[in-house]
Short mmCIF file of the C-alpha atoms (twelve columns), coordinates in Angstrom:
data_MODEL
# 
_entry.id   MODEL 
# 
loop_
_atom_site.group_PDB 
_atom_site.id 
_atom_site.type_symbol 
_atom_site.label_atom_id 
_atom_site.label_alt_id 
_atom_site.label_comp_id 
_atom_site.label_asym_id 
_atom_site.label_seq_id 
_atom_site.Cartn_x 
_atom_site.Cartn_y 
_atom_site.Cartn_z 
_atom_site.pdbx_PDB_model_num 
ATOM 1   C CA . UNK A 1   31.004  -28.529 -7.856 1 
ATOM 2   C CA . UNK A 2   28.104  -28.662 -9.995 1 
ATOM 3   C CA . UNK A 3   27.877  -32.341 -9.874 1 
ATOM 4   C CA . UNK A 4   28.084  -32.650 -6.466 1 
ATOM 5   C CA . UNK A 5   25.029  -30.027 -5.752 1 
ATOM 6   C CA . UNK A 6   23.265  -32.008 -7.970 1 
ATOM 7   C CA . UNK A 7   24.273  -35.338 -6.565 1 
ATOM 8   C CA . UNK A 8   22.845  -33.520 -3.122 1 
ATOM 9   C CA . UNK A 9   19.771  -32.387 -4.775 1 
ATOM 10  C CA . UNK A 10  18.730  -35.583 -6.264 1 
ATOM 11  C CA . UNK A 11  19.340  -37.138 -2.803 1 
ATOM 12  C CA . UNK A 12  17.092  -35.201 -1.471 1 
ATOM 13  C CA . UNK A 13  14.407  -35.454 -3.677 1 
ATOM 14  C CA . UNK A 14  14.722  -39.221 -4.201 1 
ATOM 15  C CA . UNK A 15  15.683  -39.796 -0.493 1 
ATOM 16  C CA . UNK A 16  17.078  -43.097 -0.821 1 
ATOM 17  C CA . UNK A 17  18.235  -43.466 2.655  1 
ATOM 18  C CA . UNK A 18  14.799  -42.312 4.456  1 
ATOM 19  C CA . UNK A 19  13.170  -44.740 6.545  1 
ATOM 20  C CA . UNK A 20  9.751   -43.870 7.270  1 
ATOM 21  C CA . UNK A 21  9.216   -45.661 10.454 1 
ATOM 22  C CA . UNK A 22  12.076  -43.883 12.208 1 
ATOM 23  C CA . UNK A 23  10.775  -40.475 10.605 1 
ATOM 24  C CA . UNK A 24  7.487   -41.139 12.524 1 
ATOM 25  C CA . UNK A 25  9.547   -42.206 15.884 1 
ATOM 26  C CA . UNK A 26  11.574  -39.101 15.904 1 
ATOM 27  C CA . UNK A 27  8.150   -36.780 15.268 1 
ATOM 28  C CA . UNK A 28  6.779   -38.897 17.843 1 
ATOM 29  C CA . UNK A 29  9.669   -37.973 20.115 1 
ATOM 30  C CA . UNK A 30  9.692   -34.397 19.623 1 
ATOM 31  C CA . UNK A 31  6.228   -33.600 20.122 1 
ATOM 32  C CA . UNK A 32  6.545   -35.896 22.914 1 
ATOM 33  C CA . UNK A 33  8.917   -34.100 24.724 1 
ATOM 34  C CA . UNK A 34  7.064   -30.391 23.150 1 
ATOM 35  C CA . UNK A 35  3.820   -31.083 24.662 1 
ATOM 36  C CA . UNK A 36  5.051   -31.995 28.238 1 
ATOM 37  C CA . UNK A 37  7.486   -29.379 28.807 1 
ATOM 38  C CA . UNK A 38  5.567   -26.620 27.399 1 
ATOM 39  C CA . UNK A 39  2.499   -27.539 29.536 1 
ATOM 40  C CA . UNK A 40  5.007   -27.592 32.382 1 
ATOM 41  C CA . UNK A 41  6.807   -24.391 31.438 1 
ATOM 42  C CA . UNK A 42  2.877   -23.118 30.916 1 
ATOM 43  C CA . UNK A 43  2.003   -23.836 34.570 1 
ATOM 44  C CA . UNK A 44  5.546   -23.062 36.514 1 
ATOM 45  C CA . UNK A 45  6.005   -19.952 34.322 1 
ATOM 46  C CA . UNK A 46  2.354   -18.705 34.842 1 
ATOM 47  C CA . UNK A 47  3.074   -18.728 38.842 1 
ATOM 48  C CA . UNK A 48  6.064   -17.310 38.766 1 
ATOM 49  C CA . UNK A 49  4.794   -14.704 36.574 1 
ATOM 50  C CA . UNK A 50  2.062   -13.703 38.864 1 
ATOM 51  C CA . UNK A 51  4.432   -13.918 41.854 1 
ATOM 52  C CA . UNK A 52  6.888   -11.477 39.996 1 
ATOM 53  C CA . UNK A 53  4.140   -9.498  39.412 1 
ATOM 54  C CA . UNK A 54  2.624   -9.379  42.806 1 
ATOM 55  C CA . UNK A 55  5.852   -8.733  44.492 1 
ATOM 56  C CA . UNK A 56  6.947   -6.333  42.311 1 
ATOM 57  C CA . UNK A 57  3.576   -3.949  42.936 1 
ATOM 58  C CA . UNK A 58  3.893   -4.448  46.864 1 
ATOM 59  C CA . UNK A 59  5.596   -1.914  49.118 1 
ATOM 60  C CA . UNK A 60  5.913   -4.624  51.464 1 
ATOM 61  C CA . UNK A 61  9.954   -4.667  52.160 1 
ATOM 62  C CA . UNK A 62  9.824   -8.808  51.961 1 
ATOM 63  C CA . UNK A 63  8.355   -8.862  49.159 1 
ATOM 64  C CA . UNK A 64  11.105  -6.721  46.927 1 
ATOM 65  C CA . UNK A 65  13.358  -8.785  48.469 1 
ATOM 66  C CA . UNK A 66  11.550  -11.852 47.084 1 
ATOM 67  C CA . UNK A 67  11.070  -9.986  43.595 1 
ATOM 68  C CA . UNK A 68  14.455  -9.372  43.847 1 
ATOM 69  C CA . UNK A 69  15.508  -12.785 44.396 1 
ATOM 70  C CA . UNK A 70  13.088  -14.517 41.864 1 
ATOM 71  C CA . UNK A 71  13.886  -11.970 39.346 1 
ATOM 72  C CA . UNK A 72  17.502  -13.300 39.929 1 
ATOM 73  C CA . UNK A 73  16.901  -16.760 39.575 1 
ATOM 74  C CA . UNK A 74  14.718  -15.756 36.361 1 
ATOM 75  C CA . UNK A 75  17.383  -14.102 34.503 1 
ATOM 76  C CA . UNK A 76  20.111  -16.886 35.362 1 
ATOM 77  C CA . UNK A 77  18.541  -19.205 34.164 1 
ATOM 78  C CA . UNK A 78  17.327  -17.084 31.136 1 
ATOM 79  C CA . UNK A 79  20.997  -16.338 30.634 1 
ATOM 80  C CA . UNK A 80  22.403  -20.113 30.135 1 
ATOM 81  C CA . UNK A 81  22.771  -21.726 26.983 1 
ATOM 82  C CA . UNK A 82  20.488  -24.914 26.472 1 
ATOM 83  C CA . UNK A 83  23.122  -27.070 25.648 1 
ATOM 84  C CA . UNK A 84  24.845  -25.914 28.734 1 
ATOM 85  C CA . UNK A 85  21.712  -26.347 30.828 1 
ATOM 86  C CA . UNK A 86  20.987  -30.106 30.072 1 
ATOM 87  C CA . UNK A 87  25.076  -30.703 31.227 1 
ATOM 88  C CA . UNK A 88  24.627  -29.191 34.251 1 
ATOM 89  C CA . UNK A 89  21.508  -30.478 34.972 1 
ATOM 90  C CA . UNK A 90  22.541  -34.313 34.688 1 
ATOM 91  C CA . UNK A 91  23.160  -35.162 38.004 1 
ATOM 92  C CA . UNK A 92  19.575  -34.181 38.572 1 
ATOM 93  C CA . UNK A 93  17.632  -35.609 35.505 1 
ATOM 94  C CA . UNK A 94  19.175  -39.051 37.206 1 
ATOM 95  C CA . UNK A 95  18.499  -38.152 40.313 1 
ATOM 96  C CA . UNK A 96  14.685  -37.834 39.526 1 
ATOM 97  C CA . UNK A 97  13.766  -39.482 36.761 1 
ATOM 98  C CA . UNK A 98  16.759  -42.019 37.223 1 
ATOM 99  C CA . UNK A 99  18.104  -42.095 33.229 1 
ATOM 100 C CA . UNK A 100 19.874  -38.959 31.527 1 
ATOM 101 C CA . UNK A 101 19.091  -40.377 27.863 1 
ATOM 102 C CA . UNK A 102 16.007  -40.136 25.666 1 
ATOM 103 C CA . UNK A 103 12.583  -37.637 25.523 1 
ATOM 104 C CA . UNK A 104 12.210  -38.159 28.918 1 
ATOM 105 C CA . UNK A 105 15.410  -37.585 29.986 1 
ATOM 106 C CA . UNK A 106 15.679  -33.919 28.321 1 
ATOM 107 C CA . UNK A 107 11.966  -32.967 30.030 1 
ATOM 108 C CA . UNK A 108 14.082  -31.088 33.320 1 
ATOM 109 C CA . UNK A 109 15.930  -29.220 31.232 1 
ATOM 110 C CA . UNK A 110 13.597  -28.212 28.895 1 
ATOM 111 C CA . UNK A 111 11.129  -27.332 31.608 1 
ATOM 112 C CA . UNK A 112 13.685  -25.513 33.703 1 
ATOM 113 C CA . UNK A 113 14.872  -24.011 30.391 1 
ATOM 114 C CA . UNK A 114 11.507  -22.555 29.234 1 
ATOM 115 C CA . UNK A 115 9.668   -21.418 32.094 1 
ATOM 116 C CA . UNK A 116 11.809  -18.519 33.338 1 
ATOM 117 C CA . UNK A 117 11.359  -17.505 29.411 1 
ATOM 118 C CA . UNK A 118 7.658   -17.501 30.264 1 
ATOM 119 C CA . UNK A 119 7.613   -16.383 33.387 1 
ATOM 120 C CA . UNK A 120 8.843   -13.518 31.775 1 
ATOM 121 C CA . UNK A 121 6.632   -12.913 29.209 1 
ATOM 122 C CA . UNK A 122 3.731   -13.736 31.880 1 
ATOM 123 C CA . UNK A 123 5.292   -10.385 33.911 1 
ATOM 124 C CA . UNK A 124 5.195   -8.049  30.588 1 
ATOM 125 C CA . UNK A 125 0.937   -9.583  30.002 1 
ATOM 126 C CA . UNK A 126 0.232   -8.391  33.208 1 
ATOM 127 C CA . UNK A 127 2.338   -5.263  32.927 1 
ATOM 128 C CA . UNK A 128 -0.140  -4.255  30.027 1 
ATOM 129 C CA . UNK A 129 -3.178  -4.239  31.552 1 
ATOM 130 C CA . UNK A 130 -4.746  -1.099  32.038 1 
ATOM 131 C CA . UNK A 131 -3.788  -0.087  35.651 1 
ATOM 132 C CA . UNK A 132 -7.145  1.406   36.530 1 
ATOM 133 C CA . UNK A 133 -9.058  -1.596  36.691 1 
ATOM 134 C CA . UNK A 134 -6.260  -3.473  38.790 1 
ATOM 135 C CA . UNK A 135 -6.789  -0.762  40.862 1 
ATOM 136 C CA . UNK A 136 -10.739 -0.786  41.061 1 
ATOM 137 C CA . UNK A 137 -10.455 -4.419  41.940 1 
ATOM 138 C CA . UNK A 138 -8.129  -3.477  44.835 1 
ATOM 139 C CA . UNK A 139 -9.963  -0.278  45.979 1 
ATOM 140 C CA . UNK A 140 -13.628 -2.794  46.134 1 
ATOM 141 C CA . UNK A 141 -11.689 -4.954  49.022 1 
ATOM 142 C CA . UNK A 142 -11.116 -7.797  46.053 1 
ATOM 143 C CA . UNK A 143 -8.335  -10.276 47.774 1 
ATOM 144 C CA . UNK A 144 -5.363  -11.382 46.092 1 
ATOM 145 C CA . UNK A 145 -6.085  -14.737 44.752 1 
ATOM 146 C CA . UNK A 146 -9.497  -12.980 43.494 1 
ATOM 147 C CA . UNK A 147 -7.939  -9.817  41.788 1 
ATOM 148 C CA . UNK A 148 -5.580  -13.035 39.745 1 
ATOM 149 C CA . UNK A 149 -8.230  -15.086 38.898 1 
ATOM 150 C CA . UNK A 150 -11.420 -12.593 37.800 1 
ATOM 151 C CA . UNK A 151 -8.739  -9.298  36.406 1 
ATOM 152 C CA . UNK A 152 -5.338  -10.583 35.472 1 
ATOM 153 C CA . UNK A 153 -5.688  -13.921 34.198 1 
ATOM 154 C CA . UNK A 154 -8.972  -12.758 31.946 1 
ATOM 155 C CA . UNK A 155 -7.473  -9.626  30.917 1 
ATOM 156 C CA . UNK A 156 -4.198  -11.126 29.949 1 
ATOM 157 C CA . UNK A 157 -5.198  -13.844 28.253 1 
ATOM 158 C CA . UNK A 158 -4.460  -13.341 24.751 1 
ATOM 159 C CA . UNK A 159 -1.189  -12.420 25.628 1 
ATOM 160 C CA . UNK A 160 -0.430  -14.956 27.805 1 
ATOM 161 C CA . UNK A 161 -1.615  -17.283 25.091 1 
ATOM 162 C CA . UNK A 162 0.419   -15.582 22.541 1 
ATOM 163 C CA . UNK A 163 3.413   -16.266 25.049 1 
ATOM 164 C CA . UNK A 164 3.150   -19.873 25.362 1 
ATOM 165 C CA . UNK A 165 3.004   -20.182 21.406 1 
ATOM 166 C CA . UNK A 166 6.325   -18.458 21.636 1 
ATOM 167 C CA . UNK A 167 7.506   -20.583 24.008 1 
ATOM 168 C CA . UNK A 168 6.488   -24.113 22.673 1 
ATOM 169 C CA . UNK A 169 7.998   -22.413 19.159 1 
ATOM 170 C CA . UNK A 170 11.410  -22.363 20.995 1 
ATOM 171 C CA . UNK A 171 11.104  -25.491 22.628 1 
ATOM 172 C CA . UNK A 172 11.160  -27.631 19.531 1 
ATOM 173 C CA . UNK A 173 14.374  -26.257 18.487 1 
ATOM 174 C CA . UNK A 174 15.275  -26.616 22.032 1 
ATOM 175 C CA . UNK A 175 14.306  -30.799 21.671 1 
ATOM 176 C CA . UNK A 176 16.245  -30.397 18.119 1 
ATOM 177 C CA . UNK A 177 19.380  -29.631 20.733 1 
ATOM 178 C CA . UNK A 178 18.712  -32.097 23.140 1 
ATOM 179 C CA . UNK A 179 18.266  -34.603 20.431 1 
ATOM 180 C CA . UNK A 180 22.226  -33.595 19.369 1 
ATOM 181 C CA . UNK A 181 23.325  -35.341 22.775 1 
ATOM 182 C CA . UNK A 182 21.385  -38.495 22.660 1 
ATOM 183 C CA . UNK A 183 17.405  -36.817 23.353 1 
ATOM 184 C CA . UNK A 184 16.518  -38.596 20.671 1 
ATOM 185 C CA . UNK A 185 13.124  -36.213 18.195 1 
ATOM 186 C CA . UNK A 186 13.959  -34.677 14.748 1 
ATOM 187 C CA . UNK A 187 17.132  -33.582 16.207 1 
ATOM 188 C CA . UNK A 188 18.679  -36.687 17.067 1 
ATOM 189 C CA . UNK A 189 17.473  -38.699 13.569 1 
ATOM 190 C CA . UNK A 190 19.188  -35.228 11.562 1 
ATOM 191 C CA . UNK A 191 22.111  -35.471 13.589 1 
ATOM 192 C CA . UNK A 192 23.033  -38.797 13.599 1 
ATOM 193 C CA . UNK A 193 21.766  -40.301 10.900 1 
ATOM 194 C CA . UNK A 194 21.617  -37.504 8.717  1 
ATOM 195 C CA . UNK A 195 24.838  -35.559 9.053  1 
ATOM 196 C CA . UNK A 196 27.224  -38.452 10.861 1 
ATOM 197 C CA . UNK A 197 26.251  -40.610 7.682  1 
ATOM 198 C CA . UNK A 198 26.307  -37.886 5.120  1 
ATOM 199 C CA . UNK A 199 22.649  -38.648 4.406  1 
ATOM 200 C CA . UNK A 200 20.930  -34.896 3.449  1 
ATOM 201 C CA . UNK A 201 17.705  -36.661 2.637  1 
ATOM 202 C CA . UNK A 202 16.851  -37.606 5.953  1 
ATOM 203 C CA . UNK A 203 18.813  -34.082 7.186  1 
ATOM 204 C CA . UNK A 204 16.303  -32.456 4.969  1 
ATOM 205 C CA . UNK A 205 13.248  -34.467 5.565  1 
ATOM 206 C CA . UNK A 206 13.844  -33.938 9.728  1 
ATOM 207 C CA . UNK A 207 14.015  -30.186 9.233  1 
ATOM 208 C CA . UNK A 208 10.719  -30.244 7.044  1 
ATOM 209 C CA . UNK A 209 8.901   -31.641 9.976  1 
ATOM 210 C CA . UNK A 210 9.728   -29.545 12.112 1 
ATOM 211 C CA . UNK A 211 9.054   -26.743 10.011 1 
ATOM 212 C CA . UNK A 212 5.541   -28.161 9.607  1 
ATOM 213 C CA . UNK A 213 5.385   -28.944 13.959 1 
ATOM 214 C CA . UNK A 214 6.453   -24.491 14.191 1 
ATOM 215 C CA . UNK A 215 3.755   -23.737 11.693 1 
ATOM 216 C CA . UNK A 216 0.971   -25.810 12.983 1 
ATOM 217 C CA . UNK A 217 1.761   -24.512 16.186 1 
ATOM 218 C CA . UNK A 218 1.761   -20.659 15.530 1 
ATOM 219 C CA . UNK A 219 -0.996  -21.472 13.404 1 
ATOM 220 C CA . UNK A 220 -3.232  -23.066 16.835 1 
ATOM 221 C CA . UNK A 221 -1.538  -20.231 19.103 1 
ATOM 222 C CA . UNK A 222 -2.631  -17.029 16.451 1 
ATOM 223 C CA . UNK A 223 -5.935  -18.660 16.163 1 
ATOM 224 C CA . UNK A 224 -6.609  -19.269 19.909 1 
ATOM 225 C CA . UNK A 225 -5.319  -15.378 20.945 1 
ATOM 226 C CA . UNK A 226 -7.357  -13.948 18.364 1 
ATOM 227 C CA . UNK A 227 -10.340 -15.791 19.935 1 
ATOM 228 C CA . UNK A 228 -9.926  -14.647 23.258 1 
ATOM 229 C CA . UNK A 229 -8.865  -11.465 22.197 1 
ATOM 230 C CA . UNK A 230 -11.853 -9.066  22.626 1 
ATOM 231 C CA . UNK A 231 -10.197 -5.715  21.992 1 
# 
C-alpha cells in the first residue's frame, strides 16, 4: 500500500507522462469554451432576468402568465443535470452548428445550461434594490426601458457582477463534464489520458489548472464588484 502511494506520488511530482503542448491545448479549450458561453449566459440570462422581473411586478394578467411560463422554463432547465443536458441537446448542437464533438460543440449546452442559473441570480439583484427608488423612477413618468437602464442595471451592478463570477465558476467544471464525452478542455485531457491510461500526473496537473482558471476568475469577479460597489 505504501509503495504504491508513493509510486503515485512520485508520478506526480516527476510527471513523466505530461506533455506540455497538449496541457496548453486543453487550457486553450476550456477557456475557450468558458469565455463564450459565459458571455452568452451573461447576455441571455441578463434579459431574462429583467423580463422575470418586470413581469413579476406587473398586475397586468398577461404578464403573470408570462412570469409564470418563463419562470417554468427557468427552473426546468435549472433542474437537469449537465451531463443530461448536452444528450438531449444533440440533435440540436448538429442541427446548428452542424458537429456534436469538440469546444464548440458543447457551447449550446453550456449556454442553455448556465443562463437560466443567471437569469436567476439576475431576478434576486434586482429583488434587492431598495423599492423606493424603483418606485420614484415610476411615479416621475420614467418608461420601462429607462427605469432598466438608469435604476436597475446601475443599482444592481455589483451583484449582477458577482453573479456572473458565479456562473463562469460553474461553467468550467461544467466544460470539465463536457470534456468527459468528447468536449475536449482540462476535462477531456484528465479523463482520457489521465484516468483511461492510469496516468495521475497529467490527472493532477489538469485539475491544477483549473484550480488556477476558478481562482483567477473569482479573483477578476471580487475585484470588479468591489469596484462598482459604492455602498
Amino acid at each position: 500500500m505504501n509503495d504504491s502511494l508513493g509510486g503515485i506520488l512520485q508520478e506526480m511530482f516527476t510527471m513523466p507522462n505530461v506533455k506540455w503542448d497538449e496541457v496548453w491545448v486543453a487550457t486553450y479549450e476550456t477557456i475557450y469554451m468558458t469565455v463564450i458561453s459565459t458571455i452568452f449566459a451573461f447576455i441571455f440570462g441578463l434579459i431574462l432576468g429583467i423580463l422575470l422581473f418586470l413581469s413579476a411586478k406587473s398586475e397586468s394578467k398577461a404578464a403573470r402568465i408570462f412570469y409564470s411560463v418563463v419562470s417554468f422554463i427557468v427552473n426546468l432547465f435549472r433542474a437537469i443535470p449537465f451531463i443530461i443536458l448536452i444528450l438531449l441537446l444533440i440533435p440540436f448542437t448538429s442541427l446548428v452548428l452542424g458537429t456534436i464533438s469538440g469546444p464548440t460543440g458543447a457551447l449550446p449546452a453550456l449556454i442553455i445550461g448556465a443562463a437560466p442559473f443567471y437569469a436567476r441570480l439576475v431576478e434576486i439583484a434586482f429583488k434587492e434594490i431598495d423599492k423606493g427608488v424603483i418606485e420614484a423612477a415610476w411615479s416621475m413618468g420614467a418608461t420601462t426601458s429607462t427605469v432598466v437602464k438608469k435604476v436597475l442595471l446601475p443599482e444592481a451592478m455589483p451583484a449582477l457582477i458577482s453573479g456572473i463570477t458565479v456562473t463562469a465558476i460553474a461553467l468550467v467544471g461544467s466544460t470539465a463534464i463536457a470534456g468527459v464525452i468528447g468536449a475536449g478542455g482540462l476535462g477531456n485531457l484528465a479523463y482520457l489520458t489521465g484516468f483511461t491510461r492510469n496516468q495521475n500526473d497529467v490527472i493532477f496537473i489538469a485539475t491544477l489548472f483549473i484550480l488556477v482558471l476558478v481562482f483567477v476568475i473569482q479573483f477578476v469577479g471580487d475585484w470588479a464588484t468591489n469596484k462598482l460597489d459604492k455602498r
